[in-house]
XYZ file of C-alpha atoms in Angstrom:
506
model
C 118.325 139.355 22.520
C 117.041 138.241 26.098
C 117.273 134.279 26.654
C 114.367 132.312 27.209
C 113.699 131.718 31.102
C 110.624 129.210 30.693
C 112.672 126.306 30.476
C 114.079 126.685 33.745
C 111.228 126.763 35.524
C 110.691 122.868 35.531
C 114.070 122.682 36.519
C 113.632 125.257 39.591
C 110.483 123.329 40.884
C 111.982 120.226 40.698
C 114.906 121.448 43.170
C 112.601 123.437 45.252
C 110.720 120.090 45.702
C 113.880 117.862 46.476
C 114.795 120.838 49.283
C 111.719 120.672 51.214
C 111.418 117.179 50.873
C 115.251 116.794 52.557
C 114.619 119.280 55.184
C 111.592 117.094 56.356
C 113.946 114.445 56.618
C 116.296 116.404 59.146
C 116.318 115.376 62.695
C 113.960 116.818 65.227
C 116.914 117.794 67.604
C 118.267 119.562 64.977
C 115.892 122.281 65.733
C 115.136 122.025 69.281
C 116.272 125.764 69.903
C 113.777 127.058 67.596
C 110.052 127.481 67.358
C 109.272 126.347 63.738
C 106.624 124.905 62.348
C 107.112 121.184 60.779
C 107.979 120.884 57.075
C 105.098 117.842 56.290
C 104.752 118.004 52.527
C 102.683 115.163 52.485
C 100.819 115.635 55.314
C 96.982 115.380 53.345
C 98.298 112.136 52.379
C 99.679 110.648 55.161
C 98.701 107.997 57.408
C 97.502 108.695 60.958
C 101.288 107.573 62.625
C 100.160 108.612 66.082
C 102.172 106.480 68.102
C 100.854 104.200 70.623
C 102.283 104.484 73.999
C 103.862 102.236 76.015
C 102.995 101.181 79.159
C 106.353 102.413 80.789
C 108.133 104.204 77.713
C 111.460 104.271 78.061
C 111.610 108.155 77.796
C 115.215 109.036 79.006
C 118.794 107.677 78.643
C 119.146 106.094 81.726
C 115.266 105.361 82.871
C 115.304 103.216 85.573
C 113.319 100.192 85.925
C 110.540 101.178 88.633
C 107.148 101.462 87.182
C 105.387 104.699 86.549
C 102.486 105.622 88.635
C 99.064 104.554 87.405
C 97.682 107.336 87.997
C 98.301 111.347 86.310
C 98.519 112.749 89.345
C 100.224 111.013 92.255
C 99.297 112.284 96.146
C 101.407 114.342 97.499
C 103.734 112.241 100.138
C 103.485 113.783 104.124
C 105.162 112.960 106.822
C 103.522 111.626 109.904
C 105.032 113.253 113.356
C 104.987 109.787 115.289
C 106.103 107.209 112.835
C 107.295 108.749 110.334
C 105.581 106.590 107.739
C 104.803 108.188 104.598
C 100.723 108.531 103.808
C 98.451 110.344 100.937
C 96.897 113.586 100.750
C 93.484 113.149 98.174
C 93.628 115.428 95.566
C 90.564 117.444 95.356
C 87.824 115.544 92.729
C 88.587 117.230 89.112
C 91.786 119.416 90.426
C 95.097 118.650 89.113
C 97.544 118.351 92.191
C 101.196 119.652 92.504
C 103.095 116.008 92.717
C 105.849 116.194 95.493
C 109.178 114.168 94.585
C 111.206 115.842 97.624
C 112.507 112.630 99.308
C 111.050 113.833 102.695
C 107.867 115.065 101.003
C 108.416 118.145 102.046
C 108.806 120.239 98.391
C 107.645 123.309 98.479
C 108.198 123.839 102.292
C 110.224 127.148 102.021
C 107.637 129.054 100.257
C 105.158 127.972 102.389
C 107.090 128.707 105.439
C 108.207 132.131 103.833
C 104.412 133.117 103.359
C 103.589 132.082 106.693
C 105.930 133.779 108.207
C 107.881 136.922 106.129
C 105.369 137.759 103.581
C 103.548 140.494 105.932
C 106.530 141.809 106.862
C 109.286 141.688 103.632
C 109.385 140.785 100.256
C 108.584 137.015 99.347
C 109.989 136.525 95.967
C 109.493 133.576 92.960
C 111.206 133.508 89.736
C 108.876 132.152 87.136
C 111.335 130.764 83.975
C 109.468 130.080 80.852
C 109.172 130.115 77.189
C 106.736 132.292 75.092
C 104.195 130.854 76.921
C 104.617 133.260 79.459
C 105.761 136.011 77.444
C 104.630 139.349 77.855
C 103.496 138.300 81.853
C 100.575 135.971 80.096
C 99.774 133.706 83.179
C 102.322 135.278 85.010
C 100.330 138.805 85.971
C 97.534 136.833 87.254
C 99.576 134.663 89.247
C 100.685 137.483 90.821
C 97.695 139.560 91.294
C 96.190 136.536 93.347
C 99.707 136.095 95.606
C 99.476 139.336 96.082
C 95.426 139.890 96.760
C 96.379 137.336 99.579
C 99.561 137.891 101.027
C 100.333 142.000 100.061
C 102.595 143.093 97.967
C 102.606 146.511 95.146
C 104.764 145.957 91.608
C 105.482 143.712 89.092
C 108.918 142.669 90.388
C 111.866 142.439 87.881
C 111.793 143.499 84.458
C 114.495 143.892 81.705
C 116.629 146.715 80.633
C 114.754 146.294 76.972
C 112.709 143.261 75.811
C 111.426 142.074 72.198
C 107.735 142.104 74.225
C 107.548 145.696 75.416
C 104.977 146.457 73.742
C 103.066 143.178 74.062
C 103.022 143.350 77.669
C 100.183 145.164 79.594
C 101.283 144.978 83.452
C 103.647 147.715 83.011
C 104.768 150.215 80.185
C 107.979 150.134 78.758
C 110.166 152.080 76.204
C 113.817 151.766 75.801
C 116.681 153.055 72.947
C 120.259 152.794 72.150
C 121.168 149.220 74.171
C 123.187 146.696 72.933
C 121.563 143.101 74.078
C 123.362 140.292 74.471
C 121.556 136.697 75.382
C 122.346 133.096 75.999
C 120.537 132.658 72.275
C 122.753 135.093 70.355
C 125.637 133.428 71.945
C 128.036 136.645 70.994
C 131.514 136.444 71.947
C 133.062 139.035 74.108
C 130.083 140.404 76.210
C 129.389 141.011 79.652
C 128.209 138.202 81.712
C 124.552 137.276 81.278
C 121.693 137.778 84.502
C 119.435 135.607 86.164
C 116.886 135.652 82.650
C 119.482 135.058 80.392
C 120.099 138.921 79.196
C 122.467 141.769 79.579
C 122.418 144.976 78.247
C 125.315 147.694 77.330
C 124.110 151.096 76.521
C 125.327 153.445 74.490
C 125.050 156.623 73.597
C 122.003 158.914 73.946
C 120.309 155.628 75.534
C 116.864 155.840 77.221
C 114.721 153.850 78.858
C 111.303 154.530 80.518
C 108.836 153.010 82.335
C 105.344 153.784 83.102
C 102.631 152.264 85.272
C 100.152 150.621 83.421
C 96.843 150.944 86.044
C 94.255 149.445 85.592
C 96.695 146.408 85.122
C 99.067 147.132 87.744
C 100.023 149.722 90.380
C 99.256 153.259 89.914
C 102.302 154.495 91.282
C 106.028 153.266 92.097
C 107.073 152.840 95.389
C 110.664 151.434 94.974
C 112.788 150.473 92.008
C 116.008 148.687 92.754
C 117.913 148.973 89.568
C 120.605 145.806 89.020
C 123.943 146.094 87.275
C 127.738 145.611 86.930
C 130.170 147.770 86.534
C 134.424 147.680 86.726
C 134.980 151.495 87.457
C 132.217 154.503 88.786
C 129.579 155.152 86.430
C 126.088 157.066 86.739
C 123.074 157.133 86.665
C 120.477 159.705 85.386
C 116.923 159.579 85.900
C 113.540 161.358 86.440
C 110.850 160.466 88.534
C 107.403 161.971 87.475
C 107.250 165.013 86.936
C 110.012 165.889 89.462
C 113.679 167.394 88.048
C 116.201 164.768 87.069
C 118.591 163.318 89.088
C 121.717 162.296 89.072
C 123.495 159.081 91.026
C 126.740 157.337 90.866
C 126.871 154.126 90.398
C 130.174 152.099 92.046
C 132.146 149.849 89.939
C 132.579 147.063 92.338
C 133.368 144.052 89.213
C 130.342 142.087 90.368
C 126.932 141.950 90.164
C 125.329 145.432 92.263
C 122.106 147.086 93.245
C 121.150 150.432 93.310
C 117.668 151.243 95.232
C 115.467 154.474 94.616
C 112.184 155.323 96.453
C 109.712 157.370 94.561
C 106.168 157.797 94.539
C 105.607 158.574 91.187
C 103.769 156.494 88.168
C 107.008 156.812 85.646
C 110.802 157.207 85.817
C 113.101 157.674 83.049
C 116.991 156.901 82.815
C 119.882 156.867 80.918
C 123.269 155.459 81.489
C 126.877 156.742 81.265
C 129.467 154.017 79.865
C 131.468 150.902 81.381
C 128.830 149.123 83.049
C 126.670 145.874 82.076
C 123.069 146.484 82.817
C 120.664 144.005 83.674
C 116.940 145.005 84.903
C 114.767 146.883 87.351
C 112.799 145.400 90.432
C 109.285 147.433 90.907
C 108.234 146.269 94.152
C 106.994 147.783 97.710
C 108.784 146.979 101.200
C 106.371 143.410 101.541
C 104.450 140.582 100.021
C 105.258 138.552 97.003
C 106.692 139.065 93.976
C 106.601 136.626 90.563
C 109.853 137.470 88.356
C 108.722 136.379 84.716
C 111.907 135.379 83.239
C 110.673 134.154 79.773
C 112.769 133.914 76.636
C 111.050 132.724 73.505
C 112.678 129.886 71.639
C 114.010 128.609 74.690
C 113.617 124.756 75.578
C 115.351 125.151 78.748
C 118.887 124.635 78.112
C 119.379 128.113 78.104
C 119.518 127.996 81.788
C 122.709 126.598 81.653
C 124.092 129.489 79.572
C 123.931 131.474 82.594
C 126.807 130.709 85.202
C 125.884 129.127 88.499
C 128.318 131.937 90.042
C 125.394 134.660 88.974
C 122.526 132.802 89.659
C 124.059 132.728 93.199
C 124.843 136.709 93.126
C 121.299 137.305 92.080
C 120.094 135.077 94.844
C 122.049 137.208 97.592
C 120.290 140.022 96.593
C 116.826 138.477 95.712
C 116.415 135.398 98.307
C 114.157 133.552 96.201
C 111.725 131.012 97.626
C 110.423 129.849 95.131
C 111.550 128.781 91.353
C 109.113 127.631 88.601
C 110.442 126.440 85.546
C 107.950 126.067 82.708
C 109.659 124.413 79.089
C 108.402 121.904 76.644
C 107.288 123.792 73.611
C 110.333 124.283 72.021
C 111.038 120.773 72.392
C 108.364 118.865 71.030
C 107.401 118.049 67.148
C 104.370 116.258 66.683
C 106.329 112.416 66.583
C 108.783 113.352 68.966
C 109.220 109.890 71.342
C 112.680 109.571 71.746
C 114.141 112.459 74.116
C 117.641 110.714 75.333
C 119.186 113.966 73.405
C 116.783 116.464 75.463
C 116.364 114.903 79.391
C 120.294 114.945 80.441
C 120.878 118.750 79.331
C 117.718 119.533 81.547
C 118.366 117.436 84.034
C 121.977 119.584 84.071
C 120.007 122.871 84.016
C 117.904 122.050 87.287
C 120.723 120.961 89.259
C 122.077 124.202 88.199
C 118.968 125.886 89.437
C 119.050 123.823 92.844
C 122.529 124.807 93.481
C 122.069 128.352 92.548
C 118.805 129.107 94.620
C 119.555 126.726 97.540
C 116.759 128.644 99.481
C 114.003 128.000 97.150
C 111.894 125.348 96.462
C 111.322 123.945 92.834
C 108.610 123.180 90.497
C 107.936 121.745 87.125
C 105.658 122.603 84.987
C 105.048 120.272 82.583
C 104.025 121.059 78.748
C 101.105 122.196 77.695
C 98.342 121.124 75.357
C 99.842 121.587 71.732
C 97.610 120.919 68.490
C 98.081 120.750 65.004
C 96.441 120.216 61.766
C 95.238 116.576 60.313
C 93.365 116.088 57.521
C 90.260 118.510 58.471
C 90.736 118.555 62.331
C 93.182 119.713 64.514
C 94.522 116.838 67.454
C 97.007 117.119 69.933
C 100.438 116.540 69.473
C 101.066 112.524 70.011
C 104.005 113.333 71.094
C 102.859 115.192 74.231
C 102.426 112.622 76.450
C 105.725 110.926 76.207
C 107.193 114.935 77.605
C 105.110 114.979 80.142
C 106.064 111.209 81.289
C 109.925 112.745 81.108
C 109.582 115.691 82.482
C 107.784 113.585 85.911
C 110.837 111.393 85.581
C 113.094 114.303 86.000
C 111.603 116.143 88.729
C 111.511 112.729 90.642
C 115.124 111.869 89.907
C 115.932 115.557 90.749
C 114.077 115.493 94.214
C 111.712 118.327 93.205
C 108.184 119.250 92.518
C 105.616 119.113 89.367
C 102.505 120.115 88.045
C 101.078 118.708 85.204
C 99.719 121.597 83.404
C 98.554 119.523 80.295
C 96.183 117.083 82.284
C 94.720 120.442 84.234
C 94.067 122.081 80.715
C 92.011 119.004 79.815
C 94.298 116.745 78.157
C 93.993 115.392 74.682
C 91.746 118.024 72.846
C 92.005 120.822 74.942
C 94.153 123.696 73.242
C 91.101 123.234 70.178
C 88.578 123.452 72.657
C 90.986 126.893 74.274
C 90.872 128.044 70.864
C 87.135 127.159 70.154
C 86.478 128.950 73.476
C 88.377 132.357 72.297
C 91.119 131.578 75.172
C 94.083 130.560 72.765
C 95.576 132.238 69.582
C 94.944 129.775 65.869
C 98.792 128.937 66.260
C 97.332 126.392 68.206
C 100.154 126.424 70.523
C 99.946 129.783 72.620
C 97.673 131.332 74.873
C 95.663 135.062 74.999
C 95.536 136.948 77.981
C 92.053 135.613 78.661
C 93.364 132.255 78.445
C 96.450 132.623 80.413
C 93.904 134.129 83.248
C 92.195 130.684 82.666
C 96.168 128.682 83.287
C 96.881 130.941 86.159
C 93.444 130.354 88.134
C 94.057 126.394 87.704
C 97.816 126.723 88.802
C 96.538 128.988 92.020
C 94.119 126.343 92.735
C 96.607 123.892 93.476
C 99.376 126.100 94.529
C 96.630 127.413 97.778
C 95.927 123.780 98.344
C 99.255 123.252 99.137
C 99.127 126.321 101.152
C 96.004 125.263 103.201
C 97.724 121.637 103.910
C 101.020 123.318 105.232
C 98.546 125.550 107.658
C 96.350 122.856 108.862
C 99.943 121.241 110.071
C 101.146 124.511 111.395
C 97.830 124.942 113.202
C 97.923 121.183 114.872
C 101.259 122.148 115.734
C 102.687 118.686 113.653
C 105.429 118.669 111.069
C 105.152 120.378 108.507
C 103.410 118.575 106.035
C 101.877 115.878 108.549
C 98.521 114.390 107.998
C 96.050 115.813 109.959
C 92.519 115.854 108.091
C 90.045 117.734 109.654
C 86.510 116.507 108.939
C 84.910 118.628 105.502
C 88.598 119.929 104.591
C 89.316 117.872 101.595
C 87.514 120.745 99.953
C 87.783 123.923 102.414
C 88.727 127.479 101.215
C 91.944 128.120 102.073
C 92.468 128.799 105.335
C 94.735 131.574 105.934
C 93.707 133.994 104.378
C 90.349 135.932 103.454
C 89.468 134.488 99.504
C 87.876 138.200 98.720
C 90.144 138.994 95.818
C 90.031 142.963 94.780
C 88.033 143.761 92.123
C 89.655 142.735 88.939
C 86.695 143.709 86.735
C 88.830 146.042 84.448
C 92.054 144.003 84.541
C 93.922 142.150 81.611
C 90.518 141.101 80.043
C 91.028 143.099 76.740
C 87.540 141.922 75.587
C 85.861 143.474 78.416
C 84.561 140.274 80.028
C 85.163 139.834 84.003
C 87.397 137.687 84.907
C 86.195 134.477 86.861
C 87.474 134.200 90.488
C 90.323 131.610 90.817
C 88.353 130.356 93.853
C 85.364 129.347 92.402
């Protein structure tokens, strides 16, 4: 005769309850490498702990004693020719400004110098690090499109061997089989060294993978693909381009990190690998302009840049010349009471030295979190936790020497991923954008990436430094000034609800 089960129920729900009720109790660094939601059982209940800040919280280990800047957004510092003195650009009246920590103020000089100068002529290229925030090139394709309305350019730049967001991502098509992937997340023992976004790849056999242009939301056609691997003996290369026969190349095993360039003209190429070799991704890209990497990896909170060695990021460099690295983190780190970060700030702080040493030729900026809400009660508020981020994330690009942008304050602040959401810009996770809304991000990062631009040509122009202050009467608010502001026609692109898209210049 069966037992009786009923009487274990109680018994069940009672353990059930005592587990959730200890894992809410577990630290908030315990999970800082993955995106989960909270465990608040008795969140209905609960008091409103939002925490009140501080007037100078003491956000990181070893937080010096100099005050914070009143202000959100601190001027830009410039140089003067003569003197030498430092002075302050305004920031344009409801514009979030990039916020220059370089100790001669002169941050984001080499990509302002390289699109001056190289971006008519040869490639001009920025690696864009992120989170799922910029998954599937959300904010990162309209980035680009602008750079490249502006200064030239034809192709999305680098893309993986395979990625979990394939099929997510719009800017280019992308099918892949039979890889073995290997990341700085999975942490598996015995694999080939990881590339410049934290991935490598090992086919095997019958492996394909095939890419596709995806107009109207990119290029109709390829005009080079510079494939990126490594390899300790010959291997090869098979591929078809269009609708022309397939090909066959050899690829040399050199033991460290190699490219291999094809010109085509065609809108897809296919290819599969032979053995021994460590893949790593594809550059589509024509012979000038810019190009914006997206090197996102969900989950991530920015130490995984230090699972990648310095000795590749330096390999990659050789090959890319970067001029520019953005790194935008936060999401992964935050819970919504999260005010002590002393376990978070010296890992990063590691990870963009790192970064510095292995792009020496770029400049660096900071993005800080963004807006991040969650559910109280009725309503949904902003993290409270936000704030105290962004405070250490401004204390480590100026202890680093680099650049930052506050992306939370341009978003609106307090309130503003409900009012993104509200607005149809922002999926009900609360937490991550939708294409329209990452068109929204992009526009208000352009805006004060160009005004940088138009400052470093007003002081090419008067023949000063770079970076001098020479204010022209009317400026604070001209159109950037080296370029025509016509962007093509991007009626038809990215906006999957058929509205058309606002210009970033308005």
């Amino acid at each position: 005769m069966a037992s009786n089960s009923v009487r274990q129920v109680p018994l069940l729900t009672l353990l059930l309850v005592a587990c959730l009720v200890g894992f809410s109790f577990i630290p908030e660094q315990f999970w800082s490498e993955y995106e989960l939601k909270p465990i608040r059982l008795f969140s209905s209940i609960e008091k409103n702990s939002k925490p009140v800040l501080p007037e100078n919280p003491a956000l990181i280990a070893d937080v010096s004693e100099e005050k914070e800047p009143d202000s959100v957004t601190v001027a830009p510092k410039v140089i003067t020719k003569d003197s030498g003195l430092v002075a302050s650009v305004p920031c344009p009246k409801g514009q979030t400004c990039i916020e220059d920590y370089d100790s001669t103020g002169q941050g984001l000089k080499q990509i302002m110098k390289a699109l001056a100068e190289e971006a008519q002529h040869k490639p001009v290229r920025i690696a864009f690090f992120g989170d799922s925030f910029i998954e599937g090139d959300m904010l990162c394709g309209d980035f680009r499109d602008t750079l490249q309305a502006l200064f030239g350019g034809k192709g999305v730049g680098y893309v993986p061997v395979t990625s979990p967001v394939a099929n997510f991502r719009v800017t280019i098509r992308h099918q892949f089989k039979n890889f073995k992937t290997y990341s700085v997340q999975e942490k598996t023992p015995g694999g080939p060294p990881l590339g410049v976004s934290g991935y490598s790849f090992v086919p095997e056999g019958n492996n394909v993978v095939n890419f596709k242009t995806a107009a109207p939301y990119g290029p109709s056609h390829f005009e080079r693909v510079r494939l990126f691997y490594r390899a300790n003996q010959n291997s090869r290369v098979t591929y078809t381009l269009g609708k022309n026969a397939e090909q066959s190349d050899s690829l040399a095993g050199q033991g460290y990190l190699t490219e291999h360039d094809l010109h085509t003209s065609g809108d897809q190429i296919r290819m599969s690998f032979g053995g021994s070799l460590a893949l790593y991704g594809l550059s589509f890209e024509s012979d000038h302009g810019v190009y914006v990497d997206n090197f996102s990896m969900r989950g991530n909170s920015g130490w995984g840049l230090l699972g990648v060695s310095e000795s590749m990021y330096q390999q990659f460099n050789k090959l890319q010349h970067y001029k520019l690295v953005i790194l935008q983190y936060g999401l992964n780190v935050i819970q919504p009471n999260t005010t002590q970060l002393g376990w978070y700030v010296p890992k990063m702080m590691a990870a963009i030295e790192r970064i510095k040493r292995g792009f020496p030729e770029a400049s660096i900026l900071i993005i800080g979190v963004s807006d991040r809400s969650m559910k109280q009660e009725d309503n949904y508020i902003s993290f409270p936790s936000i704030p105290y981020l962004i405070a250490a994330q401004r204390k480590m690009s100026q202890k680093t020497g680099v650049t930052f942008w506050n992306l939370w304050e341009a978003m609106g602040g307090e309130g503003s991923m409900v009012k993104y959401v509200n607005a149809g810009l922002a999926n009900k996770d609360y937490t991550h954008m939708k294409y329209a809304g990452g068109r929204k991000i992009a526009r208000l990062l352009t805006r004060a990436f160009l005004f940088e631009k138009k400052k470093y040509d007003q002081n090419r122009t008067a023949g000063t430094t770079p970076w001098a202050l020479h204010k022209r009467p009317g400026t604070e608010n001209a159109s950037h000034s080296d370029a025509s502001l016509t962007v093509r026609n991007t009626a038809t692109k990215r906006d999957l609800s058929g509205r058309k898209p606002e210009s970033v210049f308005r």
